[in-house]
C-alpha atoms as one frame of an Amber mdcrd trajectory, in Angstrom:
protein
   0.000   0.000   0.000   1.014   3.578  -0.621  -0.018   6.209   1.921  -1.172
   9.465   0.358  -1.711  12.731   2.213  -3.100  15.828   0.467  -1.719  18.847
   2.314  -4.307  21.469   3.280  -7.280  19.351   2.236  -7.507  16.910   5.133
  -7.344  13.933   2.778  -5.406  10.853   3.797  -5.854   7.526   2.086  -4.114
   4.332   1.113  -3.803   3.258  -2.496  -3.013  -0.295  -3.524   0.466  -0.397
  -5.060   0.846  -1.722  -8.619   4.009  -2.614 -10.512   5.295   0.396 -12.475
   3.130   2.923 -10.610   4.397   6.498 -10.919   3.814   9.803  -9.140   1.479
  10.939 -11.941  -0.719   7.868 -11.295  -0.999   8.763  -7.606  -1.895  12.369
  -8.443  -4.622  11.178 -10.794  -6.042   8.816  -8.160  -6.555  11.689  -5.712
  -7.986  14.102  -8.301  -4.982  16.161  -9.404  -2.764  16.416 -12.457   0.879
  17.382 -12.785   0.011  21.066 -13.363  -2.217  21.386 -10.298  -0.032  19.770
  -7.618   3.506  19.014  -6.507   4.352  15.660  -4.971   6.863  14.629  -2.345
   7.806  10.972  -1.961   9.179  10.099   1.454   9.928  13.772   2.117  11.656
  14.598  -1.193  10.130  16.494  -4.125   9.462  14.030  -6.942   8.900  14.426
 -10.666   5.802  12.941 -12.302   7.717  10.014 -13.851   9.264   8.825 -10.579
   8.218   5.291  -9.738   6.737   4.728  -6.314   7.248   1.625  -4.209   5.090
  -0.333  -1.872   5.157   1.395   1.524   6.019   4.885   0.242   4.447   8.024
   1.685   3.336  10.483  -0.999   2.429  14.023   0.046   0.436  16.004  -2.507
   0.714  19.788  -2.315  -1.917  21.625  -4.364  -0.590  24.573  -6.381  -2.349
  27.880  -5.736  -2.296  30.560  -8.412  -4.132  33.712  -9.215  -3.740  37.275
 -10.134
């Protein structure tokens, strides 16, 4: 299982790990895309193509923009 925490939204969930799963897959599963959030895997900022492993903690940080 992969633990996912969405910062500032009060969302915490577990996602079943699958072979070849990447950060972008996790973002999609919690309702974000690579333009709307930044991800940290085990405390380090991760690019969308980074593979995640069973037991990882992924923190999703929504991007806020405006003018």
